[in-house]
Coordinates of C-alpha atoms in Angstrom, one line a residue:
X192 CA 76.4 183.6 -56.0
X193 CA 77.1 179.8 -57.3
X194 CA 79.6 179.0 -59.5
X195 CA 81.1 181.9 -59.9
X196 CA 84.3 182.7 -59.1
X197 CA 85.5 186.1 -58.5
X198 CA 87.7 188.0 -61.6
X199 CA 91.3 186.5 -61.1
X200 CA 93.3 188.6 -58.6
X201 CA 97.2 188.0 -57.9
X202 CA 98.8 188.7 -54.7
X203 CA 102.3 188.4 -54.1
X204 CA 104.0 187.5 -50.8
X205 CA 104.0 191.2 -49.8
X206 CA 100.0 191.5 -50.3
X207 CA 99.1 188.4 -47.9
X208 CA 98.5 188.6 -44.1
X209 CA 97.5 186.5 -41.7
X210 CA 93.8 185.3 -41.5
X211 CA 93.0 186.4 -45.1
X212 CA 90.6 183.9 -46.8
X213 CA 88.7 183.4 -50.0
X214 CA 85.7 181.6 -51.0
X215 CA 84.0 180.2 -54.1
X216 CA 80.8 178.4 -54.2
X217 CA 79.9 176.1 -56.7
X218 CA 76.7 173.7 -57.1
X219 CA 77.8 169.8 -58.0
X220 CA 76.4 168.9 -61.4
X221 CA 75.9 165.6 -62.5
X222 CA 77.9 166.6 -65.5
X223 CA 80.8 167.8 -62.9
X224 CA 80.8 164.3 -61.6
X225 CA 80.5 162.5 -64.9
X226 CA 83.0 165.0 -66.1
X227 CA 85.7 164.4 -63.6
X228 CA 85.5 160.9 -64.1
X229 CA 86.8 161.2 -67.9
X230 CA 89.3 163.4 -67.2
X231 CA 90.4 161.2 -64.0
X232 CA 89.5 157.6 -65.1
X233 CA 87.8 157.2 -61.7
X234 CA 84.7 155.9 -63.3
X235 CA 83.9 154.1 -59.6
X236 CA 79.7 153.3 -60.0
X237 CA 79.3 155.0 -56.7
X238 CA 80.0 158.4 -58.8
X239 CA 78.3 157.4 -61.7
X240 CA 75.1 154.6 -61.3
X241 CA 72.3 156.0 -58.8
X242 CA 71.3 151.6 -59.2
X243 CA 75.0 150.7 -57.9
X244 CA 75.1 154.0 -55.3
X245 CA 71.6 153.5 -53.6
X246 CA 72.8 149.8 -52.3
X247 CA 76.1 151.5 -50.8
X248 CA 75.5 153.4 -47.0
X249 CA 75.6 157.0 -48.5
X250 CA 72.1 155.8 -50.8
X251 CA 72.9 157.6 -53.5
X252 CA 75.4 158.9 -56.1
X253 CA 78.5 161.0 -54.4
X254 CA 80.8 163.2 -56.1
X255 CA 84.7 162.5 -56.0
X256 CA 86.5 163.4 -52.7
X257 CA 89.2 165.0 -55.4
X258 CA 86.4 167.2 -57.3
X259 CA 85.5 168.4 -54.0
X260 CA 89.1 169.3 -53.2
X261 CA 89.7 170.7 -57.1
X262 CA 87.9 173.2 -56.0
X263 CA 90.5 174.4 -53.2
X264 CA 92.9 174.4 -56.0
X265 CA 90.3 176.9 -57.9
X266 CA 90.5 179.3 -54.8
X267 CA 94.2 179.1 -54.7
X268 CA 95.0 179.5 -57.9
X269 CA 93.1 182.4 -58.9
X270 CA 92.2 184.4 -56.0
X271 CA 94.4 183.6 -52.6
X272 CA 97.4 184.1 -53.9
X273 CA 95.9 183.6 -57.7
X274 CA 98.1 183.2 -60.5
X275 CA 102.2 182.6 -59.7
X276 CA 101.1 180.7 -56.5
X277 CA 103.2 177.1 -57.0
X278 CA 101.5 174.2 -54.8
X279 CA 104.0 172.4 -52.5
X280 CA 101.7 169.9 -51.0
X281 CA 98.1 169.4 -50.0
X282 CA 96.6 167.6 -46.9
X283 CA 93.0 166.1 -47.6
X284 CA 90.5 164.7 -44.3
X285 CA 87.5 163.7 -46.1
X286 CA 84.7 164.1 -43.2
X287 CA 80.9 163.9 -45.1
X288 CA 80.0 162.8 -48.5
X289 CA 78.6 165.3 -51.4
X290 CA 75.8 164.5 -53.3
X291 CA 74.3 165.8 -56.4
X292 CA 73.0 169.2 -56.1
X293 CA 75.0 169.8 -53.0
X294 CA 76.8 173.5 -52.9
X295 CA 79.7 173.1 -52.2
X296 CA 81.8 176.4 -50.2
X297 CA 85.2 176.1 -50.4
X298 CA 87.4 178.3 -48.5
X299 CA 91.3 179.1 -47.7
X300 CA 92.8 180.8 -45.0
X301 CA 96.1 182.7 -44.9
X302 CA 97.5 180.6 -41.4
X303 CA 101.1 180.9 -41.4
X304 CA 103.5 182.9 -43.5
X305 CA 107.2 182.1 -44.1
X306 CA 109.3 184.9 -45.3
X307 CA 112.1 181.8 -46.5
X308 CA 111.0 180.8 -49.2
X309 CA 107.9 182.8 -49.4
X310 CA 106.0 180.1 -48.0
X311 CA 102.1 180.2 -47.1
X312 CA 100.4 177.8 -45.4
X313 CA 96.3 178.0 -46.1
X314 CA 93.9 176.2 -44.0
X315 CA 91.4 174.7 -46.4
X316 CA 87.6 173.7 -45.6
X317 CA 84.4 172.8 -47.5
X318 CA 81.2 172.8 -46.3
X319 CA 77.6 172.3 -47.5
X320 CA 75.8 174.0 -45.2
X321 CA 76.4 173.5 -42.2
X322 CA 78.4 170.2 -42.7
X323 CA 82.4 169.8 -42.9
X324 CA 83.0 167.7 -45.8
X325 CA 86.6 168.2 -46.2
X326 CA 89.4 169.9 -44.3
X327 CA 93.1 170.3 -44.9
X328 CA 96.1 172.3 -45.5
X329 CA 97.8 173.7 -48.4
X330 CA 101.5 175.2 -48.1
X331 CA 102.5 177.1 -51.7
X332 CA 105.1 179.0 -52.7
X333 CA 104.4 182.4 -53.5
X334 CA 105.9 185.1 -55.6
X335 CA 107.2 188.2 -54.6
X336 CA 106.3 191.3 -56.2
X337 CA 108.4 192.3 -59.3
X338 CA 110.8 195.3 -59.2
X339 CA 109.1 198.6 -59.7
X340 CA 106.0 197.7 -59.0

Protein backbone atom coordinates (compact mmCIF):
# COMPACT_ATOMS: atom_id res chain seq x y z
CA UNK A 1 0.00 0.00 0.00
CA UNK A 2 1.74 3.51 -0.81
CA UNK A 3 1.53 6.33 1.18
CA UNK A 4 -0.29 5.11 3.73
CA UNK A 5 0.68 4.82 6.98
CA UNK A 6 -0.73 2.54 9.36
CA UNK A 7 -3.49 4.06 12.20
CA UNK A 8 -1.08 5.59 14.95
CA UNK A 9 -0.19 2.96 17.53
CA UNK A 10 1.89 3.77 20.85
CA UNK A 11 4.07 1.47 22.57
CA UNK A 12 5.72 2.01 25.65
CA UNK A 13 9.10 0.72 26.77
CA UNK A 14 7.31 -2.41 28.21
CA UNK A 15 5.56 -3.23 24.62
CA UNK A 16 8.99 -3.24 22.56
CA UNK A 17 11.33 -6.27 22.00
CA UNK A 18 14.07 -6.95 20.21
CA UNK A 19 13.91 -7.21 16.32
CA UNK A 20 10.49 -5.54 16.16
CA UNK A 21 10.24 -3.36 12.98
CA UNK A 22 7.83 -1.14 11.06
CA UNK A 23 7.49 0.02 7.67
CA UNK A 24 5.74 2.65 5.66
CA UNK A 25 5.87 3.11 1.95
CA UNK A 26 5.51 6.15 0.33
CA UNK A 27 5.85 7.22 -3.55
CA UNK A 28 8.13 10.66 -4.08
CA UNK A 29 6.01 13.33 -5.64
CA UNK A 30 7.27 16.16 -7.31
CA UNK A 31 5.11 18.17 -5.02
CA UNK A 32 6.93 16.23 -1.97
CA UNK A 33 10.19 17.44 -3.35
CA UNK A 34 9.03 21.00 -4.20
CA UNK A 35 7.28 20.90 -0.88
CA UNK A 36 10.18 20.18 1.30
CA UNK A 37 12.12 22.65 -0.23
CA UNK A 38 9.72 25.60 1.09
CA UNK A 39 9.46 24.33 4.22
CA UNK A 40 13.41 23.64 4.36
CA UNK A 41 14.84 26.58 2.17
CA UNK A 42 16.90 23.91 0.40
CA UNK A 43 15.74 25.09 -2.94
CA UNK A 44 19.26 23.36 -4.48
CA UNK A 45 18.31 23.09 -8.68
CA UNK A 46 19.30 19.56 -8.48
CA UNK A 47 15.74 19.06 -6.42
CA UNK A 48 13.94 21.40 -8.27
CA UNK A 49 15.15 22.02 -12.32
CA UNK A 50 15.14 18.66 -14.47
CA UNK A 51 17.51 21.48 -17.11
CA UNK A 52 20.09 22.05 -14.00
CA UNK A 53 19.67 18.05 -12.67
CA UNK A 54 20.09 16.27 -16.17
CA UNK A 55 23.88 17.98 -16.51
CA UNK A 56 24.72 16.62 -12.87
CA UNK A 57 25.85 12.55 -12.79
CA UNK A 58 22.49 11.31 -11.28
CA UNK A 59 20.70 12.89 -14.85
CA UNK A 60 17.86 13.92 -13.37
CA UNK A 61 15.94 15.64 -10.58
CA UNK A 62 16.67 13.77 -6.84
CA UNK A 63 14.76 14.24 -3.85
CA UNK A 64 16.35 15.56 -0.58
CA UNK A 65 18.55 13.08 1.33
CA UNK A 66 16.43 14.69 4.56
CA UNK A 67 12.86 13.99 2.90
CA UNK A 68 14.08 10.61 2.46
CA UNK A 69 15.12 10.32 6.11
CA UNK A 70 11.69 12.39 7.21
CA UNK A 71 10.26 9.58 6.56
CA UNK A 72 12.10 7.39 9.30
CA UNK A 73 10.91 9.96 11.59
CA UNK A 74 7.21 9.18 10.19
CA UNK A 75 7.77 5.41 11.32
CA UNK A 76 9.09 6.41 14.56
CA UNK A 77 6.85 8.66 15.63
CA UNK A 78 3.67 7.08 15.01
CA UNK A 79 4.12 3.45 14.89
CA UNK A 80 7.63 2.05 16.46
CA UNK A 81 7.30 3.42 19.51
CA UNK A 82 4.49 6.16 17.99
CA UNK A 83 3.56 9.01 19.94
CA UNK A 84 5.68 9.76 23.43
CA UNK A 85 8.83 8.43 21.66
CA UNK A 86 11.51 11.62 22.15
CA UNK A 87 14.43 11.42 19.40
CA UNK A 88 17.96 11.55 20.96
CA UNK A 89 19.98 11.48 17.83
CA UNK A 90 19.88 10.19 14.31
CA UNK A 91 22.81 8.70 12.13
CA UNK A 92 22.25 9.23 8.26
CA UNK A 93 24.72 7.11 5.33
CA UNK A 94 23.24 8.36 2.22
CA UNK A 95 24.10 5.28 -0.18
CA UNK A 96 21.83 5.83 -3.78
CA UNK A 97 19.93 8.72 -4.94
CA UNK A 98 15.89 8.92 -5.16
CA UNK A 99 14.34 10.11 -8.05
CA UNK A 100 10.82 11.15 -8.86
CA UNK A 101 8.40 8.43 -8.70
CA UNK A 102 10.73 6.32 -6.75
CA UNK A 103 8.88 4.31 -3.69
CA UNK A 104 10.47 4.79 -1.10
CA UNK A 105 10.30 1.77 2.02
CA UNK A 106 11.37 2.89 5.07
CA UNK A 107 11.86 0.71 7.88
CA UNK A 108 13.03 0.64 11.79
CA UNK A 109 14.23 -2.11 13.77
CA UNK A 110 13.99 -2.48 17.51
CA UNK A 111 18.24 -3.40 17.98
CA UNK A 112 19.08 -2.59 21.40
CA UNK A 113 17.04 -1.84 24.43
CA UNK A 114 18.27 0.06 27.49
CA UNK A 115 16.18 -0.33 30.61
CA UNK A 116 18.16 3.23 31.95
CA UNK A 117 16.68 5.61 30.64
CA UNK A 118 14.33 3.61 28.55
CA UNK A 119 16.46 3.87 25.71
CA UNK A 120 15.93 2.18 22.15
CA UNK A 121 18.14 2.04 19.60
CA UNK A 122 16.33 1.42 15.94
CA UNK A 123 18.31 0.45 12.99
CA UNK A 124 16.87 2.49 10.13
CA UNK A 125 16.95 1.63 6.20
CA UNK A 126 15.31 2.82 2.99
CA UNK A 127 15.13 1.07 0.01
CA UNK A 128 13.61 1.40 -3.51
CA UNK A 129 13.54 -1.87 -4.58
CA UNK A 130 16.12 -3.59 -4.19
CA UNK A 131 18.50 -0.58 -3.66
CA UNK A 132 19.86 0.78 -0.09
CA UNK A 133 19.42 4.41 -0.32
CA UNK A 134 19.87 5.28 3.23
CA UNK A 135 20.87 3.55 6.36
CA UNK A 136 21.30 4.63 10.01
CA UNK A 137 20.49 4.56 13.53
CA UNK A 138 18.06 6.21 15.74
CA UNK A 139 18.32 5.98 19.68
CA UNK A 140 14.90 7.63 21.37
CA UNK A 141 13.71 7.78 24.61
CA UNK A 142 10.68 5.99 25.25
CA UNK A 143 7.93 6.18 27.69
CA UNK A 144 7.01 3.81 30.13
CA UNK A 145 3.54 2.69 30.54
CA UNK A 146 1.38 4.89 32.93
CA UNK A 147 0.15 3.54 36.33
CA UNK A 148 -2.83 1.36 36.03
CA UNK A 149 -2.76 0.60 32.79
Amino acid sequence: MTNVLPPTQTLYFEDLTLGMTETYVKEVKSSDVVGFAEISGDRNPIHLSEHFAARTPFGGRIAHGLYTASLISAVIGTRLPGPGAVYLSQTLNFRAPVRIGDHVEASVEVVEMTEKGRRVKLACRCMVGETLVLEGEALVKVPGKPEGY
